[in-house]
Amino acid sequence: MILTVTLNTALDITYRVPSLRPHGSHRVSEVTERPGGKGINVARVLAALGHRVTVTGFSGGATGDEVRTRLADEPGVTDALVPVAGATRRTVAVVDEQTGDTTQLNEPGPLVTAAEWAAFQDAYEDMLSGVAAVALCGSLPPGLPVGAYAVLVRAARAADVPVLLDTSGEALRRGLAARPDIIKPNADELAELTGSHEPLRATQDARRRGARTVIASLGAEGLLARTPDGMWRAAPPARVHGNPTGAGDSAVAGLLSGLVENLPWPDRLARAVALSAATVLSPTAGDFDRAAYEKLLAQVPVTAA
């Protein structure tokens, strides 16, 4: 079983409009709502790949109730969210159908108390028993210490569970010091972490700071991986156009599934890139187009870096 942690869960709301114009009034052509937050998106893709997955994090208020109700309809996903008094956040994505561009509005999330954080840590440590891998994903809600992910990384390492960390800013910096097995920053997050805008140098610096493996997400250029076994680049065979929402989370699912299946690194990277591109091509944000994925998987070039 794989565990994904989303400390700042959300109800993702997507509006599609014919054309997005600042200061204008818009007629919405389609609305979708689904449980969200990076770890929940990762879990959805893992389940579609055939893995048993449990999601945990915080849930509260009417929005949290809606997230849990909808999670019950997600096949292969077990809900282990921990209740809090504050209300789970909403995220709103507005998709411009003319250009394909997406505008994202993210609420901050509930204020989590020290007692609620302590209760979560106890529940999380209990869940680590029998887990094949854990993914720690996304932003921190208000009230949590900036070193929260470092605490969770150390607990996973103490339980001998491989841990992937996908966050940004100071939460990433603190979490890195706890020595996660994998981190997956994008180019901007990696530059902020290391001070270098040159990915080869930046991934090397991030490894020195504590990560066993650094997977840099370079957007349309794919992934750059610095691992204990070598360095690789993997990229889509051609540029893809569509809605990138959730593409990075699909890449995390590809990396995590490859880890628990003990695939060699080139195969893990090809899967991650193919899933990410197939998510961009999907008509629904956060899903992946399976036919596109299977076609892309055979076409993704992986080369030594």
Coordinates of C-alpha atoms in Angstrom, one line a residue:
M1 CA 0.0 0.0 0.0
I2 CA 1.2 3.6 -0.8
L3 CA 0.4 6.5 1.5
T4 CA 0.0 10.1 0.2
V5 CA -0.1 13.0 2.6
T6 CA -1.9 16.3 1.7
L7 CA -1.8 18.6 4.7
N8 CA -3.7 21.3 2.8
T9 CA -6.4 19.3 1.1
A10 CA -8.9 21.2 -1.1
L11 CA -12.1 21.0 -3.1
D12 CA -11.0 21.7 -6.6
I13 CA -13.5 23.7 -8.7
T14 CA -12.8 24.1 -12.4
Y15 CA -14.8 26.6 -14.5
R16 CA -14.5 26.5 -18.3
V17 CA -15.2 29.8 -20.2
P18 CA -15.2 30.5 -23.9
S19 CA -12.7 33.3 -23.4
L20 CA -11.3 34.8 -20.1
R21 CA -11.3 38.6 -20.1
P22 CA -10.1 40.7 -17.1
H23 CA -12.9 42.9 -15.6
G24 CA -15.5 41.2 -17.7
S25 CA -18.6 39.1 -17.0
H26 CA -18.3 35.4 -18.1
R27 CA -20.8 32.7 -18.9
V28 CA -19.4 29.4 -17.6
S29 CA -19.8 26.5 -20.1
E30 CA -18.8 23.7 -17.7
V31 CA -18.2 23.2 -13.9
T32 CA -16.4 20.3 -12.3
E33 CA -15.7 19.7 -8.6
R34 CA -13.5 17.0 -7.1
P35 CA -11.3 16.3 -4.1
G36 CA -7.9 18.0 -4.6
G37 CA -4.6 18.9 -3.2
K38 CA -1.4 17.5 -4.6
G39 CA -1.3 14.2 -2.6
I40 CA -4.9 13.4 -3.5
N41 CA -4.2 14.0 -7.2
V42 CA -1.2 11.7 -6.8
A43 CA -3.4 9.0 -5.2
R44 CA -6.0 9.2 -8.0
V45 CA -3.3 8.4 -10.6
L46 CA -1.7 5.7 -8.5
A47 CA -5.1 4.0 -8.1
A48 CA -5.7 4.2 -11.9
L49 CA -2.3 2.4 -12.3
G50 CA -3.6 -0.4 -10.1
H51 CA -2.0 0.5 -6.8
R52 CA -3.7 0.4 -3.4
V53 CA -3.4 3.9 -1.9
T54 CA -4.5 5.7 1.3
V55 CA -4.8 9.4 1.5
T56 CA -4.3 11.4 4.7
G57 CA -4.1 15.0 5.7
F58 CA -6.6 17.4 7.3
S59 CA -10.3 17.8 6.6
G60 CA -12.8 20.2 8.2
G61 CA -16.0 22.1 7.8
A62 CA -18.6 21.7 5.1
T63 CA -16.0 21.8 2.3
G64 CA -14.1 19.0 4.1
D65 CA -17.3 16.9 4.3
E66 CA -17.8 17.4 0.6
V67 CA -14.2 16.3 -0.1
R68 CA -14.7 13.1 2.0
T69 CA -18.0 12.4 0.3
R70 CA -16.4 12.6 -3.1
L71 CA -13.4 10.6 -2.0
A72 CA -15.7 7.7 -1.3
D73 CA -16.4 7.5 -5.0
E74 CA -12.7 7.4 -6.0
P75 CA -12.0 3.7 -6.8
G76 CA -8.9 2.3 -5.1
V77 CA -8.5 5.2 -2.8
T78 CA -8.9 4.9 1.0
D79 CA -9.8 8.0 3.0
A80 CA -7.8 8.4 6.2
L81 CA -8.1 12.2 6.6
V82 CA -7.8 13.6 10.1
P83 CA -10.6 16.1 11.2
V84 CA -9.9 19.7 12.2
A85 CA -12.2 22.5 13.3
G86 CA -11.2 24.8 10.5
A87 CA -12.7 24.6 7.0
T88 CA -10.9 22.9 4.2
R89 CA -10.0 25.3 1.4
R90 CA -11.3 25.6 -2.1
T91 CA -9.2 26.1 -5.2
V92 CA -10.8 27.6 -8.4
A93 CA -9.3 27.1 -11.8
V94 CA -10.7 29.1 -14.8
V95 CA -9.9 27.5 -18.1
D96 CA -9.9 29.8 -21.2
E97 CA -11.2 27.4 -23.9
Q98 CA -9.9 29.7 -26.7
T99 CA -6.3 29.8 -25.6
G100 CA -6.2 26.7 -23.3
D101 CA -4.6 28.9 -20.5
T102 CA -5.6 28.3 -16.9
T103 CA -6.0 30.9 -14.2
Q104 CA -5.7 29.5 -10.6
L105 CA -7.1 30.9 -7.4
N106 CA -5.9 29.1 -4.2
E107 CA -7.4 29.7 -0.8
P108 CA -4.9 29.4 2.2
G109 CA -6.6 26.6 4.1
P110 CA -7.7 26.1 7.7
L111 CA -5.8 27.3 10.7
V112 CA -4.5 24.0 12.3
T113 CA -3.9 24.1 16.0
A114 CA -1.0 22.5 17.9
A115 CA -3.3 19.8 19.3
E116 CA -4.6 19.0 15.8
W117 CA -1.0 18.8 14.5
A118 CA 0.0 16.5 17.3
A119 CA -3.1 14.2 16.7
F120 CA -2.1 14.0 13.0
Q121 CA 1.5 13.0 13.8
D122 CA 0.2 10.1 16.0
A123 CA -2.2 9.0 13.2
Y124 CA 0.5 9.3 10.6
E125 CA 3.1 7.2 12.5
D126 CA 0.4 4.5 13.0
M127 CA -0.3 4.5 9.2
L128 CA 3.4 4.0 8.3
S129 CA 3.2 0.3 9.4
G130 CA 3.1 -1.8 6.3
V131 CA 3.4 1.1 3.9
A132 CA 5.6 0.5 0.8
A133 CA 6.2 4.3 0.2
V134 CA 4.9 7.7 1.2
A135 CA 4.5 10.9 -0.7
L136 CA 4.4 14.2 1.2
C137 CA 2.8 16.8 -1.1
G138 CA 1.8 20.4 -1.4
S139 CA 1.6 23.5 0.7
L140 CA 1.3 23.8 4.5
P141 CA -2.0 25.2 5.9
P142 CA -1.8 28.1 8.4
G143 CA -0.7 27.2 11.9
L144 CA 1.6 24.4 11.0
P145 CA 5.3 24.8 11.8
V146 CA 7.5 25.4 8.7
G147 CA 9.4 22.3 9.6
A148 CA 6.3 20.1 9.5
Y149 CA 7.5 18.1 6.5
A150 CA 10.9 17.5 8.1
V151 CA 9.1 15.9 11.1
L152 CA 7.1 13.6 8.7
V153 CA 10.2 12.7 6.7
R154 CA 12.1 11.7 9.8
A155 CA 9.2 9.5 11.0
A156 CA 9.1 7.7 7.6
R157 CA 12.8 7.2 7.7
A158 CA 12.6 5.8 11.3
A159 CA 9.9 3.4 10.0
D160 CA 12.2 2.4 7.1
V161 CA 9.6 3.7 4.5
P162 CA 10.9 5.4 1.4
V163 CA 9.6 9.0 1.2
L164 CA 9.1 11.4 -1.6
L165 CA 8.8 15.1 -0.8
D166 CA 7.1 17.5 -3.2
T167 CA 6.7 21.0 -1.8
S168 CA 8.4 24.4 -2.1
G169 CA 10.0 27.3 -0.3
E170 CA 11.1 27.1 3.3
A171 CA 9.0 23.9 3.8
L172 CA 11.2 22.2 1.1
R173 CA 14.4 23.6 2.6
R174 CA 13.6 22.3 6.1
G175 CA 12.3 19.0 4.8
L176 CA 15.5 18.5 2.7
A177 CA 17.6 18.6 5.9
A178 CA 15.7 15.5 7.1
R179 CA 17.1 13.6 4.1
P180 CA 14.1 12.4 2.0
D181 CA 14.7 9.7 -0.6
I182 CA 13.3 11.8 -3.5
I183 CA 12.4 15.4 -4.0
K184 CA 10.7 16.7 -7.2
P185 CA 11.0 20.5 -7.4
N186 CA 10.3 22.4 -10.6
A187 CA 12.9 24.7 -12.1
D188 CA 11.8 27.8 -10.1
E189 CA 11.6 25.9 -6.8
L190 CA 15.0 24.4 -7.4
A191 CA 16.6 27.8 -8.2
E192 CA 15.0 29.2 -5.0
L193 CA 16.4 26.3 -3.0
T194 CA 19.9 26.4 -4.3
G195 CA 20.4 29.9 -5.8
S196 CA 21.4 28.3 -9.1
H197 CA 19.4 28.6 -12.4
E198 CA 21.5 25.9 -14.0
P199 CA 19.7 22.6 -13.5
L200 CA 22.7 20.3 -13.5
R201 CA 24.5 22.4 -10.8
A202 CA 21.3 22.9 -8.9
T203 CA 20.4 19.2 -8.7
Q204 CA 24.0 18.5 -7.5
D205 CA 23.6 21.1 -4.7
A206 CA 20.2 19.8 -3.7
R207 CA 21.7 16.3 -3.2
R208 CA 24.5 17.8 -1.1
R209 CA 21.8 19.4 1.1
G210 CA 20.2 16.0 1.9
A211 CA 18.1 14.5 -0.8
R212 CA 19.1 11.0 -2.0
T213 CA 17.6 11.7 -5.4
V214 CA 16.6 14.9 -7.1
I215 CA 14.1 15.0 -9.9
A216 CA 13.9 18.4 -11.5
S217 CA 10.7 19.2 -13.4
L218 CA 11.7 21.4 -16.4
G219 CA 8.2 21.9 -17.9
A220 CA 8.0 21.1 -21.6
E221 CA 11.6 19.9 -21.4
G222 CA 10.6 17.0 -19.2
L223 CA 12.7 15.7 -16.2
L224 CA 16.3 15.8 -15.1
A225 CA 17.2 13.1 -12.6
R226 CA 20.2 13.0 -10.4
T227 CA 20.2 9.7 -8.6
P228 CA 22.7 7.5 -6.7
D229 CA 22.8 5.3 -9.9
G230 CA 23.4 8.0 -12.4
M231 CA 21.9 11.0 -14.2
W232 CA 19.2 11.0 -16.9
R233 CA 17.0 13.3 -18.9
A234 CA 13.5 12.3 -20.1
A235 CA 11.2 14.5 -22.2
P236 CA 8.0 14.1 -24.2
P237 CA 8.7 13.2 -27.9
A238 CA 6.9 16.4 -28.9
R239 CA 5.5 19.5 -27.1
V240 CA 1.9 18.9 -25.8
H241 CA -0.8 21.6 -25.4
G242 CA -3.7 21.6 -23.0
N243 CA -4.4 22.1 -19.3
P244 CA -1.3 21.5 -17.2
T245 CA -3.2 21.3 -13.9
G246 CA -2.1 18.2 -12.1
A247 CA 0.6 17.3 -14.5
G248 CA 3.3 17.5 -11.9
D249 CA 1.3 15.3 -9.5
S250 CA 1.0 12.7 -12.2
A251 CA 4.7 12.7 -12.6
V252 CA 5.0 12.1 -8.8
A253 CA 2.7 9.1 -9.2
G254 CA 4.8 7.7 -12.0
L255 CA 8.0 8.1 -9.9
L256 CA 6.3 6.6 -6.8
S257 CA 4.8 3.6 -8.6
G258 CA 8.1 2.9 -10.3
L259 CA 9.8 2.9 -6.9
V260 CA 7.5 0.4 -5.3
E261 CA 7.6 -1.8 -8.5
N262 CA 11.4 -1.6 -8.3
L263 CA 11.7 -0.4 -11.9
P264 CA 15.1 0.9 -13.2
W265 CA 15.4 4.7 -13.2
P266 CA 15.0 5.1 -17.0
D267 CA 11.7 3.3 -16.8
R268 CA 10.5 5.3 -13.9
L269 CA 11.3 8.5 -15.7
A270 CA 9.6 7.5 -18.9
R271 CA 6.5 6.6 -17.0
A272 CA 6.5 9.9 -15.1
V273 CA 6.9 12.0 -18.3
A274 CA 4.3 10.0 -20.2
L275 CA 1.8 10.4 -17.3
S276 CA 2.5 14.1 -17.0
A277 CA 2.0 14.7 -20.8
A278 CA -1.1 12.6 -20.8
T279 CA -2.5 14.7 -18.0
V280 CA -2.0 17.9 -20.0
L281 CA -3.9 16.2 -22.9
S282 CA -6.8 15.1 -20.7
P283 CA -10.1 17.1 -21.0
T284 CA -10.5 17.0 -17.2
A285 CA -7.9 18.6 -15.0
G286 CA -5.9 16.1 -12.9
D287 CA -6.9 13.1 -14.9
F288 CA -4.7 11.4 -17.6
D289 CA -5.7 10.3 -21.0
R290 CA -4.9 6.5 -20.9
A291 CA -4.6 6.0 -24.6
A292 CA -2.2 8.9 -24.9
Y293 CA -0.2 7.6 -21.9
E294 CA 0.2 4.2 -23.4
K295 CA 1.3 5.7 -26.7
L296 CA 3.7 8.2 -25.1
L297 CA 5.2 5.6 -22.8
A298 CA 6.8 3.8 -25.8
Q299 CA 8.0 7.1 -27.3
V300 CA 9.6 9.0 -24.4
P301 CA 13.4 9.2 -24.9
V302 CA 15.5 8.8 -21.8
T303 CA 19.2 9.6 -22.2
A304 CA 22.2 9.8 -19.8
A305 CA 22.9 13.4 -18.7

